[in-house]
Structure formats: structure tokens, C-alpha cells
CSV table of C-alpha atoms in Angstrom, one decimal:
chain,number,residue,atom,x,y,z
A,24,UNK,CA,-60.2,85.8,189.4
A,25,UNK,CA,-59.5,82.1,190.4
A,26,UNK,CA,-60.7,79.2,188.2
A,27,UNK,CA,-63.9,77.3,188.9
A,28,UNK,CA,-63.7,74.9,191.9
A,29,UNK,CA,-64.5,71.4,191.0
A,30,UNK,CA,-67.7,71.5,192.8
A,31,UNK,CA,-68.7,74.8,190.8
A,32,UNK,CA,-67.8,73.1,187.5
A,33,UNK,CA,-69.9,69.8,188.5
A,34,UNK,CA,-72.9,72.2,189.0
A,35,UNK,CA,-72.3,74.2,185.7
A,36,UNK,CA,-71.4,71.2,184.0
A,37,UNK,CA,-74.9,69.8,184.4
A,38,UNK,CA,-76.4,73.1,183.0
A,39,UNK,CA,-74.3,73.0,180.0
A,40,UNK,CA,-74.7,69.2,179.2
A,41,UNK,CA,-78.3,69.9,179.6
A,42,UNK,CA,-78.1,72.7,176.9
A,43,UNK,CA,-76.3,70.2,174.6
A,44,UNK,CA,-78.9,67.6,175.0
A,45,UNK,CA,-81.9,70.1,174.6
A,46,UNK,CA,-80.3,71.4,171.5
A,47,UNK,CA,-79.9,68.0,169.8
A,48,UNK,CA,-83.3,66.8,170.9
A,49,UNK,CA,-84.9,69.8,169.3
A,50,UNK,CA,-82.7,70.2,166.3
A,51,UNK,CA,-85.0,68.3,163.8
A,52,UNK,CA,-87.6,71.2,164.6
A,53,UNK,CA,-84.8,73.9,163.3
A,54,UNK,CA,-84.3,74.6,159.7
A,55,UNK,CA,-81.1,73.0,158.4
A,56,UNK,CA,-79.8,76.5,157.6
A,57,UNK,CA,-80.9,79.8,158.8
A,58,UNK,CA,-81.5,82.7,156.3
A,59,UNK,CA,-79.3,85.3,157.6
A,60,UNK,CA,-77.3,88.4,156.3
A,61,UNK,CA,-73.6,88.6,156.6
A,62,UNK,CA,-72.6,90.4,159.7
A,63,UNK,CA,-75.7,89.5,161.7
A,64,UNK,CA,-73.7,87.8,164.6
A,65,UNK,CA,-70.6,90.1,164.7
A,66,UNK,CA,-73.0,93.1,165.2
A,67,UNK,CA,-74.8,91.7,168.4
A,68,UNK,CA,-71.3,91.7,170.1
A,69,UNK,CA,-70.1,95.0,171.9
A,70,UNK,CA,-67.0,96.7,170.3
A,71,UNK,CA,-65.0,96.0,173.5
A,72,UNK,CA,-64.4,92.9,175.7
A,73,UNK,CA,-66.3,92.8,179.0
A,74,UNK,CA,-64.5,94.4,181.7
A,75,UNK,CA,-65.9,92.4,184.5
A,76,UNK,CA,-67.1,88.8,184.8
A,77,UNK,CA,-70.8,87.4,184.2
A,78,UNK,CA,-72.1,84.5,185.6
A,79,UNK,CA,-71.6,81.3,183.6
A,80,UNK,CA,-74.8,79.6,184.3
A,81,UNK,CA,-76.5,81.9,182.0
A,82,UNK,CA,-73.6,81.4,178.9
A,83,UNK,CA,-75.6,78.7,177.2
A,84,UNK,CA,-78.5,81.0,177.0
A,85,UNK,CA,-76.4,84.1,175.9
A,86,UNK,CA,-74.8,81.7,173.0
A,87,UNK,CA,-78.4,80.8,171.8
A,88,UNK,CA,-79.6,84.1,171.8
A,89,UNK,CA,-76.5,85.5,169.8
A,90,UNK,CA,-76.0,82.5,167.4
A,91,UNK,CA,-79.2,80.6,167.5
A,92,UNK,CA,-80.9,82.1,164.4
A,93,UNK,CA,-77.6,82.3,162.4
A,94,UNK,CA,-76.4,78.7,161.9
A,95,UNK,CA,-76.1,75.7,159.5
A,96,UNK,CA,-77.0,72.7,161.6
A,97,UNK,CA,-74.4,70.2,160.4
A,98,UNK,CA,-75.9,67.4,163.0
A,99,UNK,CA,-79.7,67.9,161.5
A,100,UNK,CA,-81.0,64.7,160.2
A,101,UNK,CA,-81.9,66.6,157.0
A,102,UNK,CA,-78.3,67.8,156.4
A,103,UNK,CA,-77.5,65.9,153.0
A,104,UNK,CA,-75.1,68.3,151.8
A,105,UNK,CA,-71.1,68.3,151.2
A,106,UNK,CA,-70.4,65.2,153.0
A,107,UNK,CA,-71.4,64.4,157.0
A,108,UNK,CA,-69.8,65.8,160.3
A,109,UNK,CA,-70.6,63.1,162.8
A,110,UNK,CA,-70.4,64.9,166.1
A,111,UNK,CA,-72.2,62.1,168.0
A,112,UNK,CA,-73.0,62.5,171.5
A,113,UNK,CA,-70.9,59.6,172.3
A,114,UNK,CA,-67.6,61.3,171.0
A,115,UNK,CA,-68.3,64.4,172.8
A,116,UNK,CA,-68.0,62.5,175.9
A,117,UNK,CA,-64.6,61.6,174.8
A,118,UNK,CA,-63.8,65.1,174.0
A,119,UNK,CA,-64.7,66.3,177.3
A,120,UNK,CA,-62.2,63.9,178.7
A,121,UNK,CA,-59.5,65.2,176.6
A,122,UNK,CA,-60.2,68.8,177.2
A,123,UNK,CA,-60.0,68.1,180.9
A,124,UNK,CA,-56.7,66.4,180.6
A,125,UNK,CA,-55.4,69.6,179.0
A,126,UNK,CA,-52.5,67.5,177.5
A,127,UNK,CA,-50.1,68.8,175.2
A,128,UNK,CA,-48.9,65.5,173.3
A,129,UNK,CA,-46.1,66.7,171.2
A,130,UNK,CA,-43.8,64.2,172.8
A,131,UNK,CA,-44.1,60.8,174.3
A,132,UNK,CA,-42.7,62.3,177.7
A,133,UNK,CA,-45.1,65.2,177.6
A,134,UNK,CA,-48.1,62.7,177.6
A,135,UNK,CA,-47.3,58.9,177.3
A,136,UNK,CA,-51.0,58.3,177.6
A,137,UNK,CA,-51.8,60.7,174.6
A,138,UNK,CA,-49.1,58.9,172.5
A,139,UNK,CA,-49.8,55.2,173.4
A,140,UNK,CA,-53.3,55.6,173.3
A,141,UNK,CA,-53.2,57.0,169.7
A,142,UNK,CA,-50.9,54.3,168.8
A,143,UNK,CA,-53.1,51.6,170.0
A,144,UNK,CA,-56.4,53.0,168.5
A,145,UNK,CA,-54.9,53.7,165.0
A,146,UNK,CA,-53.5,50.1,164.9
A,147,UNK,CA,-56.7,48.7,166.0
A,148,UNK,CA,-58.5,50.6,163.2
A,149,UNK,CA,-55.8,49.8,160.6
A,150,UNK,CA,-56.6,46.2,161.3
A,151,UNK,CA,-60.4,46.7,161.2
A,152,UNK,CA,-60.5,48.7,157.9
A,153,UNK,CA,-58.3,45.8,156.3
A,154,UNK,CA,-55.0,47.7,155.7
A,155,UNK,CA,-51.8,45.6,155.8
A,156,UNK,CA,-50.0,45.1,158.9
A,157,UNK,CA,-47.1,47.4,157.8
A,158,UNK,CA,-49.4,50.3,158.1
A,159,UNK,CA,-49.5,49.7,162.1
A,160,UNK,CA,-47.0,50.8,164.7
A,161,UNK,CA,-46.5,47.2,165.4
A,162,UNK,CA,-45.8,46.6,161.9
A,163,UNK,CA,-43.1,49.0,161.1
A,164,UNK,CA,-45.4,51.9,160.0
A,165,UNK,CA,-48.2,53.5,161.8
A,166,UNK,CA,-51.1,56.1,162.1
A,167,UNK,CA,-51.5,59.4,163.4
A,168,UNK,CA,-54.7,61.7,163.9
A,169,UNK,CA,-54.3,64.8,161.8
A,170,UNK,CA,-56.8,67.8,162.1
A,171,UNK,CA,-58.0,67.2,158.7
A,172,UNK,CA,-57.3,65.3,155.2
A,173,UNK,CA,-55.8,68.6,154.2
A,174,UNK,CA,-53.2,68.4,156.7
A,175,UNK,CA,-52.6,64.9,155.9
A,176,UNK,CA,-51.9,65.6,152.2
A,177,UNK,CA,-49.4,68.2,153.3
A,178,UNK,CA,-47.6,65.9,155.6
A,179,UNK,CA,-47.4,63.2,152.7
A,180,UNK,CA,-46.3,65.9,150.4
A,181,UNK,CA,-43.7,67.0,152.9
A,182,UNK,CA,-42.4,63.4,153.3
A,183,UNK,CA,-42.4,62.7,149.5
A,184,UNK,CA,-40.2,65.9,148.9
A,185,UNK,CA,-37.8,64.8,151.3
A,186,UNK,CA,-37.5,61.2,150.0
A,187,UNK,CA,-37.1,62.6,146.3
A,188,UNK,CA,-34.2,64.8,147.3
A,189,UNK,CA,-32.6,63.5,150.8
A,190,UNK,CA,-29.9,65.5,152.5
A,191,UNK,CA,-28.4,63.7,155.4
A,192,UNK,CA,-27.6,67.4,156.7
A,193,UNK,CA,-30.7,69.5,156.2
A,194,UNK,CA,-33.0,68.0,153.9
A,195,UNK,CA,-35.2,69.8,151.1
A,196,UNK,CA,-36.6,72.2,154.0
A,197,UNK,CA,-33.5,74.4,154.0
A,198,UNK,CA,-32.1,73.9,150.5
A,199,UNK,CA,-35.6,74.5,149.1
A,200,UNK,CA,-37.4,73.0,146.0
A,201,UNK,CA,-35.9,73.4,142.8
A,202,UNK,CA,-39.3,74.1,140.7
A,203,UNK,CA,-38.8,70.7,138.8
A,204,UNK,CA,-40.7,68.8,141.3
A,205,UNK,CA,-44.2,67.6,140.2
A,206,UNK,CA,-47.0,66.1,141.8
A,207,UNK,CA,-49.8,64.3,139.9
A,208,UNK,CA,-53.7,64.9,140.3
A,209,UNK,CA,-56.9,64.8,138.3
A,210,UNK,CA,-59.4,67.4,138.0
A,211,UNK,CA,-61.6,65.3,140.2
A,212,UNK,CA,-58.8,65.5,143.1
A,213,UNK,CA,-59.7,67.5,146.1
A,214,UNK,CA,-58.4,71.2,146.2
A,215,UNK,CA,-56.5,70.4,149.4
A,216,UNK,CA,-53.8,68.7,147.1
A,217,UNK,CA,-53.4,72.0,145.1
A,218,UNK,CA,-52.9,74.0,148.2
A,219,UNK,CA,-50.5,71.5,149.7
A,220,UNK,CA,-48.4,72.1,146.6
A,221,UNK,CA,-48.7,75.8,147.1
A,222,UNK,CA,-47.7,75.7,150.9
A,223,UNK,CA,-44.7,73.4,149.8
A,224,UNK,CA,-43.6,76.3,147.3
A,225,UNK,CA,-44.0,74.0,144.2
A,226,UNK,CA,-46.1,77.0,142.5
A,227,UNK,CA,-48.5,76.5,139.7
A,228,UNK,CA,-46.2,74.4,137.5
A,229,UNK,CA,-45.4,71.7,140.2
A,230,UNK,CA,-49.0,70.4,139.9
A,231,UNK,CA,-49.6,68.2,137.0
A,232,UNK,CA,-53.5,67.5,136.1
A,233,UNK,CA,-53.8,63.9,134.7
A,234,UNK,CA,-56.7,63.1,132.2
A,235,UNK,CA,-59.4,60.6,133.5
A,236,UNK,CA,-59.8,57.4,131.6
A,237,UNK,CA,-62.4,58.1,128.8
A,238,UNK,CA,-66.0,58.0,130.0
A,239,UNK,CA,-65.0,58.0,133.6
A,240,UNK,CA,-63.8,60.3,136.3
A,241,UNK,CA,-60.8,58.2,137.3
A,242,UNK,CA,-57.3,58.8,136.7
A,243,UNK,CA,-56.1,57.2,133.5
A,244,UNK,CA,-53.0,55.1,134.5
A,245,UNK,CA,-51.7,55.2,130.7
A,246,UNK,CA,-51.9,58.9,130.9
A,247,UNK,CA,-50.2,59.1,134.3
A,248,UNK,CA,-47.3,56.7,132.9
A,249,UNK,CA,-46.9,59.3,129.7
A,250,UNK,CA,-47.0,62.4,132.0
A,251,UNK,CA,-44.3,61.0,134.4
A,252,UNK,CA,-42.1,59.7,131.6
A,253,UNK,CA,-42.3,63.2,129.9
A,254,UNK,CA,-41.7,64.9,133.0
A,255,UNK,CA,-38.5,62.8,134.0
A,256,UNK,CA,-37.1,63.3,130.4
A,257,UNK,CA,-37.4,66.9,130.6
A,258,UNK,CA,-35.5,67.0,133.9
A,259,UNK,CA,-38.4,67.2,136.5
A,260,UNK,CA,-38.9,64.9,139.5
A,261,UNK,CA,-42.1,63.0,139.7
A,262,UNK,CA,-42.5,63.4,143.6
A,263,UNK,CA,-46.1,62.4,144.7
A,264,UNK,CA,-49.4,60.9,142.9
A,265,UNK,CA,-52.7,61.3,144.8
A,266,UNK,CA,-55.1,58.6,144.2
A,267,UNK,CA,-58.4,59.5,145.2
A,268,UNK,CA,-61.1,56.8,146.6
A,269,UNK,CA,-64.5,58.4,146.6
A,270,UNK,CA,-63.9,61.8,145.1
A,271,UNK,CA,-66.0,64.9,146.6
A,272,UNK,CA,-67.9,65.8,143.7
A,273,UNK,CA,-69.3,62.2,142.5
A,274,UNK,CA,-67.5,59.6,144.7
A,275,UNK,CA,-65.4,58.4,141.9
A,276,UNK,CA,-62.2,56.4,142.7
A,277,UNK,CA,-59.1,56.1,140.9
A,278,UNK,CA,-57.4,52.6,140.1
A,279,UNK,CA,-54.9,52.5,143.2
A,280,UNK,CA,-53.1,49.4,142.3
A,281,UNK,CA,-52.3,50.7,138.7
A,282,UNK,CA,-51.1,53.9,139.9
A,283,UNK,CA,-48.8,52.1,142.3
A,284,UNK,CA,-47.3,50.3,139.7
A,285,UNK,CA,-46.9,53.5,137.5
A,286,UNK,CA,-45.4,55.7,140.3
A,287,UNK,CA,-42.9,52.9,141.4
A,288,UNK,CA,-41.1,53.5,137.9
A,289,UNK,CA,-40.0,56.6,139.4
A,290,UNK,CA,-40.1,55.9,142.8
A,291,UNK,CA,-42.9,58.6,143.6
A,292,UNK,CA,-44.7,58.6,146.8
A,293,UNK,CA,-48.5,57.4,146.5
A,294,UNK,CA,-50.9,58.9,148.9
A,295,UNK,CA,-54.4,57.5,148.7
A,296,UNK,CA,-56.9,60.1,149.8
A,297,UNK,CA,-60.0,58.2,150.9
A,298,UNK,CA,-61.2,60.9,153.3
A,299,UNK,CA,-64.8,60.0,153.2
A,300,UNK,CA,-65.1,56.8,151.7
A,301,UNK,CA,-62.4,54.9,153.5
A,302,UNK,CA,-64.2,54.4,156.7
A,303,UNK,CA,-66.6,52.0,154.7
A,304,UNK,CA,-63.9,49.4,154.9
A,305,UNK,CA,-65.4,48.4,158.2
A,306,UNK,CA,-67.7,46.6,156.3
A,307,UNK,CA,-66.4,43.6,154.5
A,308,UNK,CA,-68.7,44.0,151.5
A,309,UNK,CA,-67.1,47.5,151.0
A,310,UNK,CA,-63.4,46.6,151.7
A,311,UNK,CA,-62.9,47.3,147.8
A,312,UNK,CA,-62.3,50.9,149.1
A,313,UNK,CA,-58.6,49.7,150.1
A,314,UNK,CA,-58.1,47.7,146.9
A,315,UNK,CA,-54.3,48.4,145.9
A,316,UNK,CA,-53.4,50.5,149.2
A,317,UNK,CA,-51.0,47.7,150.2
A,318,UNK,CA,-48.6,49.3,147.9
A,319,UNK,CA,-49.2,52.9,148.8
A,320,UNK,CA,-47.0,55.1,150.9
A,321,UNK,CA,-49.9,56.7,152.8
A,322,UNK,CA,-53.5,56.5,153.2
A,323,UNK,CA,-55.9,58.9,154.7
A,324,UNK,CA,-59.6,58.6,155.9
A,325,UNK,CA,-61.7,60.9,158.1
A,326,UNK,CA,-63.3,59.7,161.3
A,327,UNK,CA,-64.9,63.0,161.7
A,328,UNK,CA,-67.0,62.6,158.4
A,329,UNK,CA,-68.9,59.4,158.6
A,330,UNK,CA,-67.4,57.4,161.6
A,331,UNK,CA,-69.2,59.2,164.4
A,332,UNK,CA,-66.3,61.3,165.8
A,333,UNK,CA,-66.6,65.1,166.5
A,334,UNK,CA,-64.2,67.3,164.1
A,335,UNK,CA,-61.1,67.0,164.1
A,336,UNK,CA,-60.1,63.4,163.7
A,337,UNK,CA,-58.5,62.6,160.4
A,338,UNK,CA,-56.7,59.2,160.2
A,339,UNK,CA,-53.5,59.2,158.5
A,340,UNK,CA,-51.1,56.1,157.9
A,341,UNK,CA,-47.8,55.7,156.7
A,342,UNK,CA,-46.1,52.1,155.7
A,343,UNK,CA,-42.6,53.7,156.8
A,344,UNK,CA,-42.4,55.1,160.2
A,345,UNK,CA,-39.2,56.6,159.4
A,346,UNK,CA,-40.4,58.8,156.5
A,347,UNK,CA,-42.2,61.4,158.4
A,348,UNK,CA,-39.5,62.0,161.1
A,349,UNK,CA,-37.2,62.1,158.4
A,350,UNK,CA,-38.8,65.0,156.8
A,351,UNK,CA,-40.2,67.0,159.5
A,352,UNK,CA,-38.2,66.4,162.9
A,353,UNK,CA,-36.5,69.7,163.9
A,354,UNK,CA,-35.0,69.3,167.5
A,355,UNK,CA,-33.8,72.4,169.4
A,356,UNK,CA,-32.4,71.7,172.8
A,357,UNK,CA,-35.7,72.2,174.7
A,358,UNK,CA,-37.3,69.3,173.0
A,359,UNK,CA,-34.8,66.8,173.9
A,360,UNK,CA,-34.9,64.2,176.4
A,361,UNK,CA,-33.8,60.8,177.1
A,362,UNK,CA,-36.9,58.9,176.0
A,363,UNK,CA,-36.9,60.6,172.5
A,364,UNK,CA,-33.0,59.9,172.2
A,365,UNK,CA,-33.6,56.1,173.1
A,366,UNK,CA,-35.6,55.7,169.8
A,367,UNK,CA,-38.0,53.6,171.9
A,368,UNK,CA,-41.0,55.8,171.6
A,369,UNK,CA,-43.1,57.9,168.9
A,370,UNK,CA,-42.9,61.8,169.2
A,371,UNK,CA,-46.0,62.6,167.1
A,372,UNK,CA,-44.7,66.2,166.6
A,373,UNK,CA,-42.6,64.7,164.1
A,374,UNK,CA,-45.8,63.3,162.2
A,375,UNK,CA,-47.4,66.6,161.7
A,376,UNK,CA,-46.9,70.1,160.8
A,377,UNK,CA,-47.8,71.7,164.2
A,378,UNK,CA,-45.6,71.1,167.2
A,379,UNK,CA,-48.5,70.9,169.7
A,380,UNK,CA,-51.2,68.4,169.7
A,381,UNK,CA,-54.2,67.7,171.5
A,382,UNK,CA,-55.5,64.4,172.8
A,383,UNK,CA,-57.8,63.5,169.9
A,384,UNK,CA,-57.7,59.6,170.4
A,385,UNK,CA,-59.9,59.9,173.4
A,386,UNK,CA,-63.0,60.7,171.4
A,387,UNK,CA,-62.2,58.1,169.0
A,388,UNK,CA,-61.6,55.6,171.7
A,389,UNK,CA,-65.1,56.5,173.2
A,390,UNK,CA,-66.7,55.7,169.9
A,391,UNK,CA,-65.1,52.6,169.4
A,392,UNK,CA,-65.9,51.7,173.1
A,393,UNK,CA,-69.5,53.0,172.9
A,394,UNK,CA,-70.4,51.6,169.4
A,395,UNK,CA,-68.2,48.9,168.9
A,396,UNK,CA,-67.3,48.0,165.2
A,397,UNK,CA,-70.8,46.5,165.1
A,398,UNK,CA,-72.5,49.6,165.6
A,399,UNK,CA,-70.1,51.5,163.3
A,400,UNK,CA,-70.9,48.9,160.6
A,401,UNK,CA,-74.6,49.5,161.2
A,402,UNK,CA,-74.3,53.4,161.1
A,403,UNK,CA,-72.5,52.9,157.6
A,404,UNK,CA,-74.7,50.2,156.2
A,405,UNK,CA,-77.8,52.2,157.3
A,406,UNK,CA,-76.8,55.2,155.0
A,407,UNK,CA,-75.8,53.0,152.2
A,408,UNK,CA,-79.0,51.2,151.9
A,409,UNK,CA,-80.8,54.8,152.1
A,410,UNK,CA,-78.7,55.8,149.2
A,411,UNK,CA,-79.4,52.8,147.2
A,412,UNK,CA,-83.3,53.3,147.6
A,413,UNK,CA,-83.1,56.7,146.6
A,414,UNK,CA,-81.4,55.9,143.5
A,415,UNK,CA,-83.8,53.2,142.7
A,416,UNK,CA,-86.5,55.6,142.9
A,417,UNK,CA,-85.0,58.1,140.7
A,418,UNK,CA,-84.4,55.6,137.9
A,419,UNK,CA,-88.3,54.9,137.9
A,420,UNK,CA,-89.3,58.7,138.0
A,421,UNK,CA,-90.0,60.5,134.9
A,422,UNK,CA,-88.7,64.0,136.0
A,423,UNK,CA,-85.5,62.8,137.6
A,424,UNK,CA,-82.5,61.1,136.3
A,425,UNK,CA,-79.1,59.6,138.0
A,426,UNK,CA,-76.2,62.0,136.8
A,427,UNK,CA,-73.8,58.8,137.7
A,428,UNK,CA,-74.2,55.7,139.6
A,429,UNK,CA,-74.5,56.2,143.4
A,430,UNK,CA,-71.5,55.3,145.4
A,431,UNK,CA,-71.8,54.2,148.7
A,432,UNK,CA,-74.1,56.8,150.5
A,433,UNK,CA,-73.8,59.5,147.9
A,434,UNK,CA,-76.3,59.9,145.0
A,435,UNK,CA,-75.9,62.4,142.1
A,436,UNK,CA,-78.9,63.3,140.2
A,437,UNK,CA,-80.4,65.9,137.7
A,438,UNK,CA,-83.7,67.1,136.6
A,439,UNK,CA,-84.6,65.5,133.3
A,440,UNK,CA,-86.0,68.6,131.9
A,441,UNK,CA,-82.4,70.0,131.7
A,442,UNK,CA,-79.7,72.0,133.3
A,443,UNK,CA,-81.9,75.1,134.1
A,444,UNK,CA,-84.5,72.6,135.8
A,445,UNK,CA,-81.7,71.1,137.8
A,446,UNK,CA,-80.6,74.4,139.2
A,447,UNK,CA,-83.9,75.3,140.0
A,448,UNK,CA,-84.5,72.0,141.7
A,449,UNK,CA,-81.5,72.6,144.0
A,450,UNK,CA,-82.7,76.1,145.0
A,451,UNK,CA,-86.1,74.9,145.4
A,452,UNK,CA,-85.1,72.0,147.7
A,453,UNK,CA,-82.9,74.1,150.0
A,454,UNK,CA,-85.5,77.0,150.2
A,455,UNK,CA,-87.9,74.4,151.8
A,456,UNK,CA,-85.6,74.6,155.0
A,457,UNK,CA,-86.0,71.0,156.2
A,458,UNK,CA,-83.3,69.4,154.3
A,459,UNK,CA,-80.0,70.7,152.8
A,460,UNK,CA,-78.3,69.5,149.6
A,461,UNK,CA,-75.3,70.8,147.9
A,462,UNK,CA,-74.4,70.8,143.9
A,463,UNK,CA,-71.6,70.0,142.0
A,464,UNK,CA,-70.9,69.9,138.1
A,465,UNK,CA,-70.1,66.8,135.7
A,466,UNK,CA,-68.7,67.8,132.5
A,467,UNK,CA,-69.8,71.4,133.0
A,468,UNK,CA,-73.2,70.5,133.7
A,469,UNK,CA,-75.2,71.1,137.1
A,470,UNK,CA,-75.8,68.2,139.4
A,471,UNK,CA,-77.5,67.8,142.8
A,472,UNK,CA,-75.9,65.9,145.3
A,473,UNK,CA,-77.3,63.9,148.1
A,474,UNK,CA,-74.9,62.6,150.7
A,475,UNK,CA,-76.5,60.7,153.4
A,476,UNK,CA,-74.6,60.4,156.6
A,477,UNK,CA,-75.7,62.4,159.6
A,478,UNK,CA,-76.1,60.8,162.8
A,479,UNK,CA,-79.7,60.8,163.1
A,480,UNK,CA,-80.7,60.4,159.4
A,481,UNK,CA,-82.9,57.4,159.0
A,482,UNK,CA,-85.8,56.1,156.6
A,483,UNK,CA,-88.3,58.8,157.7
A,484,UNK,CA,-85.8,61.4,156.3
A,485,UNK,CA,-85.4,59.7,153.0
A,486,UNK,CA,-89.4,59.9,152.6
A,487,UNK,CA,-89.1,63.6,153.7
A,488,UNK,CA,-86.4,64.5,151.1
A,489,UNK,CA,-88.4,62.4,148.4
A,490,UNK,CA,-91.6,64.3,149.0
A,491,UNK,CA,-89.6,67.6,148.8
A,492,UNK,CA,-87.6,66.5,145.5
A,493,UNK,CA,-90.8,65.1,143.7
A,494,UNK,CA,-93.2,68.1,144.8
A,495,UNK,CA,-94.9,70.0,141.9
A,496,UNK,CA,-92.9,73.4,141.9
């Protein structure tokens, strides 16, 4: 059966866009998360795929019938759990153009536009965030859009391992890790670093958990120095330190500059994971989130969390543009061409784990074009203001207390009556259906997290949340 003609696509496209617009328009009237039993959606599918085609005009209604009562609505303005996932309609327009192009941008020559738009956009954003010029493609480094911060961490670790044990013939990839390589994190570091260490073959002993400074949830530079020296004296190789800015649990940040100075004593790679918080540097008053990054080797922040860009779009920069190809480039004959051999172009296949890559930069370009930096700053500042007001209300309330000081748009709280009451509070709030929060632990005690950031969240939704939080059980 032939593909749709352009005219058929045009007609169906209007129906599909209407379905998306209708869903967004009515999302606030739906619960944030449906109460559904495992297997519900799968049971609605026949065992075998359909043999004959069906009209696509009815497909949006079919999707709604099968999945519409079994979802967690991440774009709901009452979604305050985890961290946001900003699939703005603006970014969806760019994603439509990306999908239509169908480009496979593994090499510059397979899509010069895909490559060079990404270079231009990541350079613009590096400057807008206040990163040093040597993190730009113009300045000797550069940015690439990964699928997630998890992939960015694995790419950074791969480059760090290669730099720690270079081999002009085959690199560490073929020789394998020795079992003596060490990666340094804290108990607050995202689990993606532990997974990256596992994927890289470092095993459980390769991950060294450094204590936090007393009374904080931030890496203790003195403890890091002691750990790295002890490992080096024992014949181990300090390879990478992950400094987090805005941890998932509580928004805590590690002292990046001090970590950079300590890591330099062993030539270890410093990767800064600012997946959630990093975009706040677009606001001059929150430029603290990139303090110390000038000395780091890599920096990551997610456009798909809090920057109005639909998943997946994780922004990853390095100071040395040669570091990633040195570790990741494998070039069989079928990937060789004159442009790559000239050294005048970037082949982004060498900046990531997979070979293939999508034209992700188009949706980010659409957001920058449609919102401008001023619109993005307003988006960020609005949520930060809501978090500040919520924190002030909690301080004045007899039955609630802050578990730690708020960070940007994240507020962590407890019930004053104790841990059992805190757990019950989270369950009661989520059972209401109009909002969704998530929990964590601090020092073994349960905590309720409120992470403002959904595209449509405004003061009205703060009032709604407050009413639910303070309602009599």
C-alpha cells in the first residue's frame, strides 16, 4: 500500500493537530494520574496485528479509547512530581518539521543542516547560560544534544576513561578497563552515574561514594581529596568526578570549583550534572548554577525538563572538541567521506553512543524562535516565584515544615507531626487526583517534594495545591 499523498497528509494532519489541541485544552479537567491496574492497556490489543489497513482518520479516537483512562499526564498543570517534562506545543511544531525531514544526521554529509543547526543552537545557548567561550564550537569545544542526561554521563565517562588510559592504536575500548578505575559521586548523585559505571564495565568497586560535608547534602572536597589520594596510592586511577548542581532529591549542589581543583591533582575528568537546574542560568540572578563550570570538562542540562522542549533533548557541552571523537570514533569504510577526512566538519556520531541521530535541534530552535530568551526567563522565574511563596506559607503553618531550604522551583516539606504523618500526607494529596507530588528521603526520613515546572502551572495551581495540602484529613 502506498504512503499518504501530500494532500491526504494535509487533511489528516488537521485532524491530528485538532486532537492534540483538544487534549491539551481539556487536560486540566482530567486527573493527573489515572488509577489503573497493570495490564489494562495491553489487554485491549488483539494478540495478532491487523492484517488489513484501517482509516487513519479514526486513529486519534482509537488511541484515546485504548489509552485515555490509563495515563500519567506529565503536561497537566497539577503535575508537581519528579521534575517537569516540558512538551510545549511550540516545541511540537519543531518536532513535526524534524520528523518530516526524516534526516539521519550521523555525519555532516548525511545532513549538513542537522549538524550545523545543532552547532549554532548549542553555541547560542552556551553563551546565554554564561558558559565560557571554550565550551562553544567556535571556541574549541562544543555542544551536542543527547537523548538524556544519562547518555551524557556515559559519554563523559567514556571520554574520561580514554583520557586516563590513552592508546594511539585502539584506546581503552579494546584493551578493556583494568578494574582499577574509579569514579567519584555522593549518595545524592543521580543513579545514572552508577549505571554509566556499570555499562562501562567498572563494576561495583569502580564507584566511590564520597561523604557530604557535615550538615549538608553536598560533596565534601576534603573527603574527595582524601579518597582520590588513597585510591592513587593503592594503584587505582581516579578517572571522573561527577559534581551535581540541583540533585534530584533535594536540589542540593556540589562545590564545583573546589571539586575541579581537587580533581586536577589527578588529571581526573569533571562532569557537571545540572540536568534540572542548569537552565536557570538563563536568568542572570541564578547564574550561580554555573559557578566553577569554567574549569570542568563537561556540563549537562536538560532542555526537555524545564525549558519548554519536548523529550528528548539533553544539552551536553565539552571544553575539548577532540575528546569525544578520540574515545568514540570508529570509522569503517562505509562511513568515510571527503568532508569527514578534511577535518573541517563535525560528525556528531562521534559525540554520542549510538550511530544514528535525529534532528533534535529543530524543536529547540522552534522554542528559541517562538519564546525568545525573554520568554524562557519568564517561564523559569514564574515557577521559582511559586516555590518561594509556597515555602513562605509552609514556614508560617503549624502543621507543615520545610525539610530543607527551597532551591529554585523545588520545595521539600514534611508534616510537623512526624514521619508517619508525612507519608500519609503524600498519599492523601495524590489520592485527590488534581495534583501529583513525589517523595524522597533525607537522612532516612520521608519527605514530600513539590517541583513546579509544568508548562501551564500558575498561581491558580499554587492555590489549589495549598488547599489540598492543608485540608483537614
